[in-house]
PDB file of C-alpha atoms and ligand atoms in Angstrom:
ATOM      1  CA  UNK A   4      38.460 -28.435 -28.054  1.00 65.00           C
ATOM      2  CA  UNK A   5      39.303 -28.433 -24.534  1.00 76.00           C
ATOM      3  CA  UNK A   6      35.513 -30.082 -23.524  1.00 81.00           C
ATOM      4  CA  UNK A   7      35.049 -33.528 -24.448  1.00 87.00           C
ATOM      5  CA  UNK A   8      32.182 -34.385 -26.960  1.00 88.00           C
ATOM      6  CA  UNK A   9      29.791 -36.085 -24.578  1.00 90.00           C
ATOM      7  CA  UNK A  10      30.348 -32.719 -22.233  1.00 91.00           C
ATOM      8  CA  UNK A  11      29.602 -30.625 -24.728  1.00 90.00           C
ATOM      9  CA  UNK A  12      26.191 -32.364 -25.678  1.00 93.00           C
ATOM     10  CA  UNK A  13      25.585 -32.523 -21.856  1.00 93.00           C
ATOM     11  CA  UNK A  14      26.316 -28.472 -21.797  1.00 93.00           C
ATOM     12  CA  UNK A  15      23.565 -28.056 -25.179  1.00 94.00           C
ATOM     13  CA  UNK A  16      21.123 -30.027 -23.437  1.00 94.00           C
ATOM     14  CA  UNK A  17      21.357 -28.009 -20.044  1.00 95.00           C
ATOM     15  CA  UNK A  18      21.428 -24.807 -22.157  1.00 95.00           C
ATOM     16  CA  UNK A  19      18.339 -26.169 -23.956  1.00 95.00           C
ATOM     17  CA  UNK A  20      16.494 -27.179 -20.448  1.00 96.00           C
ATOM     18  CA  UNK A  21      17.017 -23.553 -18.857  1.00 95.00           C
ATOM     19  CA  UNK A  22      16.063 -21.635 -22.048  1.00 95.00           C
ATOM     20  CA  UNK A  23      13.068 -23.997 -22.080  1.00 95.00           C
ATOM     21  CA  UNK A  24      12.212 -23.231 -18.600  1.00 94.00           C
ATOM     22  CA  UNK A  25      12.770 -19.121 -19.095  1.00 94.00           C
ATOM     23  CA  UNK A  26      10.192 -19.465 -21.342  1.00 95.00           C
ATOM     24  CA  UNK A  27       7.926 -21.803 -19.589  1.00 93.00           C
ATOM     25  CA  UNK A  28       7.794 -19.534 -16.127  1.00 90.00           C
ATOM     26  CA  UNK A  29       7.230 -16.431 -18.182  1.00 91.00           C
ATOM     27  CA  UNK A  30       3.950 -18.496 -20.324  1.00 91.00           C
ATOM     28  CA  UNK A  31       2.948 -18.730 -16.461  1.00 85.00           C
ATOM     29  CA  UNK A  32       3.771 -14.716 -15.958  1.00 82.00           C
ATOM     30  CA  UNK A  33       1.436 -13.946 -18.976  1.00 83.00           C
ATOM     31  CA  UNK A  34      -1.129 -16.243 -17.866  1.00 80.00           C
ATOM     32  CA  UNK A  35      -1.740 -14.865 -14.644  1.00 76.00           C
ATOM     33  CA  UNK A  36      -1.572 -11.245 -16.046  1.00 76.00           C
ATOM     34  CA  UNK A  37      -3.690 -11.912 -18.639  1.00 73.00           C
ATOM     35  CA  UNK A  38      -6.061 -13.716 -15.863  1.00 74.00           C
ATOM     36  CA  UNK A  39      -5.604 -11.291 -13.387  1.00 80.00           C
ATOM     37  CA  UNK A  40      -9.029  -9.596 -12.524  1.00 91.00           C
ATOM     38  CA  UNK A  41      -9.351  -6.016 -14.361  1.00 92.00           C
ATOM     39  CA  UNK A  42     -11.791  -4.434 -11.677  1.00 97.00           C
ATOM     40  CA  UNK A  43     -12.169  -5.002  -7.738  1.00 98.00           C
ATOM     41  CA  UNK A  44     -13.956  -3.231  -5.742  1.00 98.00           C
ATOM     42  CA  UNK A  45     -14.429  -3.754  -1.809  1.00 98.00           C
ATOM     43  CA  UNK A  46     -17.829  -1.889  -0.538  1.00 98.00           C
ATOM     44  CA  UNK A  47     -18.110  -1.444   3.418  1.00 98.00           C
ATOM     45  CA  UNK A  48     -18.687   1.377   5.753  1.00 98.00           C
ATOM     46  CA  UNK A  49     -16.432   3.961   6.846  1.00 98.00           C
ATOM     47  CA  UNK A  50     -15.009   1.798   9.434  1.00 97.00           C
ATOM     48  CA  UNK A  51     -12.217  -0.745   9.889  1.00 98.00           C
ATOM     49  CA  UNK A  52     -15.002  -3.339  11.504  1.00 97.00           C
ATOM     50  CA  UNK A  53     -14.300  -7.113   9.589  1.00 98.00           C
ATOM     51  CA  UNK A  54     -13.328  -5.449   5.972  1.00 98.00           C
ATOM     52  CA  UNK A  55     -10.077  -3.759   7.105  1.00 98.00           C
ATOM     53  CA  UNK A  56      -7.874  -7.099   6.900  1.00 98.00           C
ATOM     54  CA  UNK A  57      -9.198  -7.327   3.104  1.00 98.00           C
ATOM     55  CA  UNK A  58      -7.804  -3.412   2.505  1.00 98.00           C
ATOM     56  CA  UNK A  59      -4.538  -4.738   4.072  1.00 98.00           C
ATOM     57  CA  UNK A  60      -3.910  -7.607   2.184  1.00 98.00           C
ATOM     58  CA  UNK A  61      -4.926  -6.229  -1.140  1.00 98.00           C
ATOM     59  CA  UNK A  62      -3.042  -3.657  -0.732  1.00 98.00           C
ATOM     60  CA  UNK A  63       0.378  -5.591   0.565  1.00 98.00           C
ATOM     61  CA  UNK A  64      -0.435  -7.772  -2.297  1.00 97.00           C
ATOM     62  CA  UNK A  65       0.138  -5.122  -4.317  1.00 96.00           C
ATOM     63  CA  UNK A  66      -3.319  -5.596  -6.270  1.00 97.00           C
ATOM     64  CA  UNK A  67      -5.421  -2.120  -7.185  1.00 97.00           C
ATOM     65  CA  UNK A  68      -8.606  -1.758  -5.959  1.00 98.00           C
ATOM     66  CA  UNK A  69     -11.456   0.486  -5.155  1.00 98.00           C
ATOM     67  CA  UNK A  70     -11.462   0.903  -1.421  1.00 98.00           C
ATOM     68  CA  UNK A  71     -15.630   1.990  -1.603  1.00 98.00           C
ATOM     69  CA  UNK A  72     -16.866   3.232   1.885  1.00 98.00           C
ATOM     70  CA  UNK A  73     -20.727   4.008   2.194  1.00 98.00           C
ATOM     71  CA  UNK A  74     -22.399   6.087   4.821  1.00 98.00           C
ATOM     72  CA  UNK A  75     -25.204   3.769   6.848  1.00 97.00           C
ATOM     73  CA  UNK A  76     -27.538   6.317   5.090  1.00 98.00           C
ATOM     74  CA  UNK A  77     -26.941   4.488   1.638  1.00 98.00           C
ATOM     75  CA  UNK A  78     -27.488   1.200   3.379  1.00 98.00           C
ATOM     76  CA  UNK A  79     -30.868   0.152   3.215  1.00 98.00           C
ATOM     77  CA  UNK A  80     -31.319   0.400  -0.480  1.00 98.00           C
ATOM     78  CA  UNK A  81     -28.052  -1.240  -1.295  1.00 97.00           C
ATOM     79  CA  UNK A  82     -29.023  -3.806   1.485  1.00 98.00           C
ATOM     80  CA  UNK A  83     -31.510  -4.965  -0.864  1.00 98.00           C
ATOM     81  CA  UNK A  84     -29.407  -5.788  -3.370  1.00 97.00           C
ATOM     82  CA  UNK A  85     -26.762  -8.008  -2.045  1.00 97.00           C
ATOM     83  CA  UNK A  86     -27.705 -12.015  -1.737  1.00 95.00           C
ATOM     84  CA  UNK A  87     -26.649 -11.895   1.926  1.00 96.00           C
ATOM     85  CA  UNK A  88     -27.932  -9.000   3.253  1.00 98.00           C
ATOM     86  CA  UNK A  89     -24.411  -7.861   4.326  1.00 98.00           C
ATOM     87  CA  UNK A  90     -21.112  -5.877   4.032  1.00 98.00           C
ATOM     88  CA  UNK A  91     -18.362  -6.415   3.251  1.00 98.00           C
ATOM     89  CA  UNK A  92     -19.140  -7.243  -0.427  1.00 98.00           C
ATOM     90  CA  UNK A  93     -17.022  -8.266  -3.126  1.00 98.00           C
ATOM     91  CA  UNK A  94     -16.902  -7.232  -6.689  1.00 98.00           C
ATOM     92  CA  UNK A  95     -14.214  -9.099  -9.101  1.00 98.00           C
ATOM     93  CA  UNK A  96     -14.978  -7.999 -12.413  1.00 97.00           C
ATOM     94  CA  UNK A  97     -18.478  -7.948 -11.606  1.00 96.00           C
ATOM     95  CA  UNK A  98     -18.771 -10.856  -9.824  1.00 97.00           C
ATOM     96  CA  UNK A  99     -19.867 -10.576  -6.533  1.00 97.00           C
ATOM     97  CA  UNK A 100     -18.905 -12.179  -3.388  1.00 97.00           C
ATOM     98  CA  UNK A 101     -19.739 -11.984   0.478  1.00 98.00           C
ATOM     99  CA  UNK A 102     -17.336 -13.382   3.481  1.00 98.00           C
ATOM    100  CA  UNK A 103     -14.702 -11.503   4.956  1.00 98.00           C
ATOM    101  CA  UNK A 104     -12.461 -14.715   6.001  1.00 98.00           C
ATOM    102  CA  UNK A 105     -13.509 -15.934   2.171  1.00 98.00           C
ATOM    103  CA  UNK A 106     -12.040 -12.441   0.598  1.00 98.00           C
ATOM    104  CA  UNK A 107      -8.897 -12.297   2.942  1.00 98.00           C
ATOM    105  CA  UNK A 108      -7.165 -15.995   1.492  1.00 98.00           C
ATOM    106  CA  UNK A 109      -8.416 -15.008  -2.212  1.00 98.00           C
ATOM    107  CA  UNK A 110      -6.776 -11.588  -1.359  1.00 97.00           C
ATOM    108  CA  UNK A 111      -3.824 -13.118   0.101  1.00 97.00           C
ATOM    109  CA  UNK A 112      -3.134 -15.597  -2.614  1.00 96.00           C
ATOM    110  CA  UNK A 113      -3.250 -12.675  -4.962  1.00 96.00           C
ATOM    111  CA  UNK A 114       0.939 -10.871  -5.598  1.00 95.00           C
ATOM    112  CA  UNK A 115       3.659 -13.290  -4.924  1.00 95.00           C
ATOM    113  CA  UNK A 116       1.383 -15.114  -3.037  1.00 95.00           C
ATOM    114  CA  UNK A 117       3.443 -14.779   0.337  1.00 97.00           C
ATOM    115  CA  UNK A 118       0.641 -13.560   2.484  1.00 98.00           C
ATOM    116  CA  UNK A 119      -0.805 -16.826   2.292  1.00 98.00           C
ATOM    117  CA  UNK A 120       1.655 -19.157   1.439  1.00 97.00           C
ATOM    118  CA  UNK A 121       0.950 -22.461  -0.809  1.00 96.00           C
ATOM    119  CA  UNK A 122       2.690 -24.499   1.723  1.00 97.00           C
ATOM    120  CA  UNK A 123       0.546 -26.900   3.527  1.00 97.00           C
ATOM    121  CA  UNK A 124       2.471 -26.666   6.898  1.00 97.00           C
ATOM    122  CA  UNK A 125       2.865 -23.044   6.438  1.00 97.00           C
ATOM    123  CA  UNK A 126      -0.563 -22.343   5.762  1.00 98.00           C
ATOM    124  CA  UNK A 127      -1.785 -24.698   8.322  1.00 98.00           C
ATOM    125  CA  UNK A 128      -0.218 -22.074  10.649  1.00 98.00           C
ATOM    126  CA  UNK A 129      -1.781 -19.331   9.113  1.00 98.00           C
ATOM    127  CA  UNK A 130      -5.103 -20.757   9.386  1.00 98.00           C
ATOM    128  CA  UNK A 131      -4.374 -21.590  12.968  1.00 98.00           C
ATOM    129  CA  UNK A 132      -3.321 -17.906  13.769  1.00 98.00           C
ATOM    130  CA  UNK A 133      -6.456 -16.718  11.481  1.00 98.00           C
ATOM    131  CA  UNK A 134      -8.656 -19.025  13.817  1.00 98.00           C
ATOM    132  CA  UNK A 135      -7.417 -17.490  16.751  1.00 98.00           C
ATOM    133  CA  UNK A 136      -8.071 -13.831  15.392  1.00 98.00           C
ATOM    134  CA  UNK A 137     -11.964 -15.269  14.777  1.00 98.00           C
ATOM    135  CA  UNK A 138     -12.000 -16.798  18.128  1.00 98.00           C
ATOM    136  CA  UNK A 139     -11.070 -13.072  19.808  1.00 98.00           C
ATOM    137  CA  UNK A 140     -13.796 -11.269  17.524  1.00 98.00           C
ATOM    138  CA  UNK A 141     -16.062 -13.997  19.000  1.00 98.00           C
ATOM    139  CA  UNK A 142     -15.021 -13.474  22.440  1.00 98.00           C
ATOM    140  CA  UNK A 143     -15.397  -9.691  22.401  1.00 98.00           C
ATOM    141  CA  UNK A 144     -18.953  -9.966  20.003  1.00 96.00           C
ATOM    142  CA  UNK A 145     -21.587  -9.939  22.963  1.00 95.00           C
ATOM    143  CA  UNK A 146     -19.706  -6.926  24.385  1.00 95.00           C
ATOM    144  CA  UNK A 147     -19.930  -4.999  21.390  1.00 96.00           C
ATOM    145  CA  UNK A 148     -23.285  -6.055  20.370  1.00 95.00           C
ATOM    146  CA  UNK A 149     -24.981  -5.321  23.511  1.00 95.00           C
ATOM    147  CA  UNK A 150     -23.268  -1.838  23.796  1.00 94.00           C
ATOM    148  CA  UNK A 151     -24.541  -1.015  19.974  1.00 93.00           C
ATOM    149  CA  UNK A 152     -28.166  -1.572  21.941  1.00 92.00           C
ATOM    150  CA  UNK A 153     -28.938  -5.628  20.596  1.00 93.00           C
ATOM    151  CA  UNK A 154     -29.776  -6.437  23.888  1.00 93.00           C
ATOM    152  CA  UNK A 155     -33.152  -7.933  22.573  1.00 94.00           C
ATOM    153  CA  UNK A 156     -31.218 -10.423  20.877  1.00 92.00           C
ATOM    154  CA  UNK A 157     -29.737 -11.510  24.394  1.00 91.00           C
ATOM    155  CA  UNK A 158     -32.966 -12.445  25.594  1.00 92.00           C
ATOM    156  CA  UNK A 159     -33.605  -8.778  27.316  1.00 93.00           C
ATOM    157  CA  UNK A 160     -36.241  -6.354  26.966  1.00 92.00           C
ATOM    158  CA  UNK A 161     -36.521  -3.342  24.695  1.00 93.00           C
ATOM    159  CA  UNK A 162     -36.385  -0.996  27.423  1.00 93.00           C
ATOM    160  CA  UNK A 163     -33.530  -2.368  29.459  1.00 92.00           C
ATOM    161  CA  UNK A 164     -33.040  -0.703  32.354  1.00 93.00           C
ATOM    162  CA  UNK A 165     -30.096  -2.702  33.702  1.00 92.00           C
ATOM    163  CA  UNK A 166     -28.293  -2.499  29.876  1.00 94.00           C
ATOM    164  CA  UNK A 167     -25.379  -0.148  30.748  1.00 95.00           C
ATOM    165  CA  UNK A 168     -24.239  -1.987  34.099  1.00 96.00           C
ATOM    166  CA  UNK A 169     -24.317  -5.345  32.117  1.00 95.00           C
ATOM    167  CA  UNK A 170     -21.983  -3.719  29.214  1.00 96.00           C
ATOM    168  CA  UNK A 171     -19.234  -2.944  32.009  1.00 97.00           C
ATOM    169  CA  UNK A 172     -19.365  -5.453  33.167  1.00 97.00           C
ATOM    170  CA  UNK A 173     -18.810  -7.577  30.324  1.00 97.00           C
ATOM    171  CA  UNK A 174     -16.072  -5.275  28.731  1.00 98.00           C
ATOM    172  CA  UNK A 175     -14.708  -5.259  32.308  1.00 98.00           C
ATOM    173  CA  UNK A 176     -14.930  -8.630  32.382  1.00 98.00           C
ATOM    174  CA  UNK A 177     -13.497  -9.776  28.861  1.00 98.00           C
ATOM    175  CA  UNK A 178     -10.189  -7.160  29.907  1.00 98.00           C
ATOM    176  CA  UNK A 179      -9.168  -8.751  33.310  1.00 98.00           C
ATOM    177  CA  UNK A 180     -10.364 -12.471  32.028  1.00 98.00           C
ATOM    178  CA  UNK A 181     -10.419 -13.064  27.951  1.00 98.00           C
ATOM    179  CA  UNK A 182      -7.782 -10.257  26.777  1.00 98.00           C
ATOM    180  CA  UNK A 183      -4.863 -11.711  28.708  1.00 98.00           C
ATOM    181  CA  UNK A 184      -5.457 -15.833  27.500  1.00 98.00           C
ATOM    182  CA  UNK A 185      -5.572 -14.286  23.531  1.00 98.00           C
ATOM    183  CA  UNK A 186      -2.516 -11.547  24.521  1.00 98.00           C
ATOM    184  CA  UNK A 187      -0.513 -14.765  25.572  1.00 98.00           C
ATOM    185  CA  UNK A 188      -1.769 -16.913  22.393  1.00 98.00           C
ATOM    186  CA  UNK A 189      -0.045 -13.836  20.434  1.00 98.00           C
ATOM    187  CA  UNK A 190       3.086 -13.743  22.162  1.00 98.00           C
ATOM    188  CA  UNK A 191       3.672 -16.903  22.417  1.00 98.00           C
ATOM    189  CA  UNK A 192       3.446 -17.399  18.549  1.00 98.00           C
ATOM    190  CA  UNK A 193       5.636 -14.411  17.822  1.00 98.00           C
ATOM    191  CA  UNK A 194       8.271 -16.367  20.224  1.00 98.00           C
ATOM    192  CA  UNK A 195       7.505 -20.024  18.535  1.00 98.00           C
ATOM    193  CA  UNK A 196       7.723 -18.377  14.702  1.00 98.00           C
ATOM    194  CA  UNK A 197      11.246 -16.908  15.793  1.00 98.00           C
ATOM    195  CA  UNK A 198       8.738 -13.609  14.953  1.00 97.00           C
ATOM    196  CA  UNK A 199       8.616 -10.776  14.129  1.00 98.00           C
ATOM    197  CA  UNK A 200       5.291 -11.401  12.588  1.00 98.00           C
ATOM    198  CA  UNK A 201       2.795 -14.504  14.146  1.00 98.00           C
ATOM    199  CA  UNK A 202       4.077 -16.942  11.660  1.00 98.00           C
ATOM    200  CA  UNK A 203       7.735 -16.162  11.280  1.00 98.00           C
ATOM    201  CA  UNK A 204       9.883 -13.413   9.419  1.00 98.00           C
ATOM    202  CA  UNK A 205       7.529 -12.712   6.740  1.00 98.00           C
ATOM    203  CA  UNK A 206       4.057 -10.946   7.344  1.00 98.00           C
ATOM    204  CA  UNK A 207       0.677 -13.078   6.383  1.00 98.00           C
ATOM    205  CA  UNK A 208      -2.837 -12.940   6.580  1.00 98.00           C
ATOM    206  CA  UNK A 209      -2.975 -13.805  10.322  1.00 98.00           C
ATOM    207  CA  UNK A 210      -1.084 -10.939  11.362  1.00 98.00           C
ATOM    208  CA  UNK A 211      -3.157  -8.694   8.742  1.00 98.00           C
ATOM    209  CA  UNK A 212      -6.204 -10.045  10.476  1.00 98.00           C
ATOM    210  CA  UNK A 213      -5.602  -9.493  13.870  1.00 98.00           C
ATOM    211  CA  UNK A 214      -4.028  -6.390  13.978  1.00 98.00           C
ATOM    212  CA  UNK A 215      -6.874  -4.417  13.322  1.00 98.00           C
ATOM    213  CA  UNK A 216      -8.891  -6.968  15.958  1.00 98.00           C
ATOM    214  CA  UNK A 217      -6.153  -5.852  18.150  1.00 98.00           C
ATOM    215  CA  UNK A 218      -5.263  -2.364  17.827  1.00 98.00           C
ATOM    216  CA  UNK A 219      -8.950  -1.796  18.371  1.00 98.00           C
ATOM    217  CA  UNK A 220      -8.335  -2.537  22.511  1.00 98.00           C
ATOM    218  CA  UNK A 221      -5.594   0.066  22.615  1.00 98.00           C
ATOM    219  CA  UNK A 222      -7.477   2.766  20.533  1.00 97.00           C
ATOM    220  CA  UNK A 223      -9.875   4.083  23.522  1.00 97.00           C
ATOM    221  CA  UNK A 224     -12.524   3.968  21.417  1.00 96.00           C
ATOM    222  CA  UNK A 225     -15.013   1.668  22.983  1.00 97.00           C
ATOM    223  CA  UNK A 226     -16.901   2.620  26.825  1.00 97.00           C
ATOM    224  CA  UNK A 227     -14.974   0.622  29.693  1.00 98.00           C
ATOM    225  CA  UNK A 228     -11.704  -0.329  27.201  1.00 98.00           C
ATOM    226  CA  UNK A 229      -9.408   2.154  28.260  1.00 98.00           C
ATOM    227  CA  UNK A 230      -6.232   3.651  25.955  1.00 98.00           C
ATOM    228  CA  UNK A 231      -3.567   1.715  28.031  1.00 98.00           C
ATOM    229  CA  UNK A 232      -5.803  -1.391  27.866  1.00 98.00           C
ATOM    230  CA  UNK A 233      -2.744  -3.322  25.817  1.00 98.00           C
ATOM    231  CA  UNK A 234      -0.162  -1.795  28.111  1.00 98.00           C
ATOM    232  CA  UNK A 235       0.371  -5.000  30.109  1.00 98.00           C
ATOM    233  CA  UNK A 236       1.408  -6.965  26.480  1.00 98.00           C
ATOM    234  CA  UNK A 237       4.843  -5.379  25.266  1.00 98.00           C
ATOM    235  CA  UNK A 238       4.923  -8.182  22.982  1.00 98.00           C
ATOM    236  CA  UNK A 239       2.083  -7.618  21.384  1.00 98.00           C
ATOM    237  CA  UNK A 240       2.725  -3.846  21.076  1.00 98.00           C
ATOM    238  CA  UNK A 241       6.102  -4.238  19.614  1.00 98.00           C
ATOM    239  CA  UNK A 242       4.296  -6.153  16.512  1.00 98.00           C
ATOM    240  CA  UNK A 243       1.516  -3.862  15.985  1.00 98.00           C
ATOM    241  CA  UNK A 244       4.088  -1.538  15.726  1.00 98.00           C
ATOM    242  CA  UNK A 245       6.214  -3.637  13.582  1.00 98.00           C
ATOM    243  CA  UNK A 246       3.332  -4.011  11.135  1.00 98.00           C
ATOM    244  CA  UNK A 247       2.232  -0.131  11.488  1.00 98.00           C
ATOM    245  CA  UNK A 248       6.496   0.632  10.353  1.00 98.00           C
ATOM    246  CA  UNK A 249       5.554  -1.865   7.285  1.00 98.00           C
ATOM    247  CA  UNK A 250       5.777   1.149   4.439  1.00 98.00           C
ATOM    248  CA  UNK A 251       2.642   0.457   3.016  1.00 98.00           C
ATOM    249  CA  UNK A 252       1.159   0.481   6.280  1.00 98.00           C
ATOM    250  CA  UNK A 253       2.383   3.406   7.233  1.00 98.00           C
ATOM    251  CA  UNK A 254       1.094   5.373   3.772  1.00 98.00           C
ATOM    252  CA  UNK A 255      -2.273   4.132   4.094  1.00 98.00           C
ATOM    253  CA  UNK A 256      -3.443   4.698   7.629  1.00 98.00           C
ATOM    254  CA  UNK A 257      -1.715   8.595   6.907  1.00 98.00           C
ATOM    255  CA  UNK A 258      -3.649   8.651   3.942  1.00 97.00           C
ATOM    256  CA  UNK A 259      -6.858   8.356   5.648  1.00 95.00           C
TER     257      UNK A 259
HETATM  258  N1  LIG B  23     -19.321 -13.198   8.282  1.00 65.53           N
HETATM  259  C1  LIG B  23     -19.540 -11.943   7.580  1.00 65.53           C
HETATM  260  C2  LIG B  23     -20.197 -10.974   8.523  1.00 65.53           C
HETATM  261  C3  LIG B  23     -20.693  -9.755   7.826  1.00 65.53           C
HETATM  262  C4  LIG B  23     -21.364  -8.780   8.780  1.00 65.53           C
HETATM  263  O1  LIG B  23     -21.639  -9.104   9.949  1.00 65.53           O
HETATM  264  N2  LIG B  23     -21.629  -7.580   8.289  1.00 65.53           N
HETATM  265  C5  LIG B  23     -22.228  -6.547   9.081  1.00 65.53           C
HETATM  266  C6  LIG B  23     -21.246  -5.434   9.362  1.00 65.53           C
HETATM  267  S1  LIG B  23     -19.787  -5.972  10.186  1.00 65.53           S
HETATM  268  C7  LIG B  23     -23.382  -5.924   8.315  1.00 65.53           C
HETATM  269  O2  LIG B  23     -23.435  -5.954   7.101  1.00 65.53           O
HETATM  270  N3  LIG B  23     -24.331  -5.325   9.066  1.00 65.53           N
HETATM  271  C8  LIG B  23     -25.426  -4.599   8.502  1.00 65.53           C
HETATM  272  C9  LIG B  23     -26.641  -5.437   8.350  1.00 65.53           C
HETATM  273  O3  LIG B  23     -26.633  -6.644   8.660  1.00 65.53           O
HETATM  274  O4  LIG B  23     -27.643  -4.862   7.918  1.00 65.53           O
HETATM  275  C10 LIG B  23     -18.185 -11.419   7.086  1.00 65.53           C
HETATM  276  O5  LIG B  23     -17.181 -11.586   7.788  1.00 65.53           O
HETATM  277  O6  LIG B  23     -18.142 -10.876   5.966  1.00 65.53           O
END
């Protein structure tokens, strides 16, 4: 023998650890195929609104799912039936659950788990990113909401004469004051990751969640927000497109 006895029993035992461990990580493989969830099914409207970041990381997680869209027709009676009152909602093998922000870290966990990494200090800044993304929404909410004609909940009156001036004015407003402080937040995390994505090379939850927060300012969709609205934020631009380039991505916003 060319090994020495004591290296040989040193080789058995190492032999013996990393068959042991084979079998250990694929006990944990079973498990969590055996645990995964047989059914999911995310109910919203047709829109992107706060449900779209859940499509997006269920689907990057690779996890099947029933992407359900009702018209606001079917809404009232189904409004009935849900504990909060609200879309999106939830259904993991007929459990059901409300909370957008509360679906998009279960969602993200879900795969290889890299949309929402286990980290502490990596998900610390996801969170952060997420935050930001929640802050924008915020920022852009009375804007929206008093254009969709909830002025009463502003403290106007039902017939609001004055309604459409004060919606330009906000959305005029949020462009020239709000958009550039939360276009520079972006950037400058893209820059401080080492990018492409907000929190490094890898794509996570934050980006999932404010691209569609994002894109929506660029789209021309909304009165007084204007197509080349992002124009002024390259940055930003060049990882929306980044993300839209991500295969997946790319198949499911053709596919609709
Ligand atoms: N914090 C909740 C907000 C849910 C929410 O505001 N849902 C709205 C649509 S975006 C809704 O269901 N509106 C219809 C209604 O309240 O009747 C989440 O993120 O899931």
């Amino acid at each position: 023998h060319i090994l020495s006895q004591p290296t040989m029993a040193l080789l058995k035992l190492a032999a013996a650890a990393a068959v042991g461990a084979a079998a250990y990580v694929a006990v944990l493989k079973l498990k969590k195929i055996i645990s995964a969830p047989k059914s999911i099914t995310l109910t919203y409207f047709n829109i992107e609104g706060v449900a779209e970041k859940v499509r997006l990381a269920l689907l990057l997680s690779g996890t099947k799912f029933e992407d359900k869209r009702i018209t606001f027709g079917e809404w009232p009676e189904l409004k009935k039936t849900i504990k909060s009152g609200q879309l999106p909602l939830l259904t993991i093998d007929g459990m059901e659950v409300s909370q957008s922000a509360a679906m998009l870290r279960w969602a993200g966990s879900l795969g290889d788990g890299s949309l929402y990494p286990a980290d502490p200090m990596q998900r610390l800044k996801v969170d952060e990113m997420v935050g930001v993304q929640e802050d924008l929404q915020r920022a852009w909410t009375p804007s929206l909401y008093m254009g969709m004609g909830r002025h009463q909940a502003f403290g106007h009156p039902e017939n609001f004469e004055g309604k459409d001036a004060i919606v330009k004015a906000l959305r005029e407003n949020f462009i020239k004051d709000t958009l550039p402080r939360f276009m520079k937040y972006i950037a400058d995390a893209i820059t401080a990751s080492g990018g492409p994505y907000l929190c490094g090379s890898t794509v996570t939850i934050a980006d999932l969640a404010m691209l569609p927060q994002v894109r929506y300012f660029g789209k021309g969709v909304a009165d007084h927000v204007p197509k080349d609205t992002l124009d002024p934020y390259p940055e930003v631009k060049a990882w929306i497109e980044k993300i839209m380039t991500i295969p997946a991505v790319k198949e499911y916003y053709a596919s609709l």
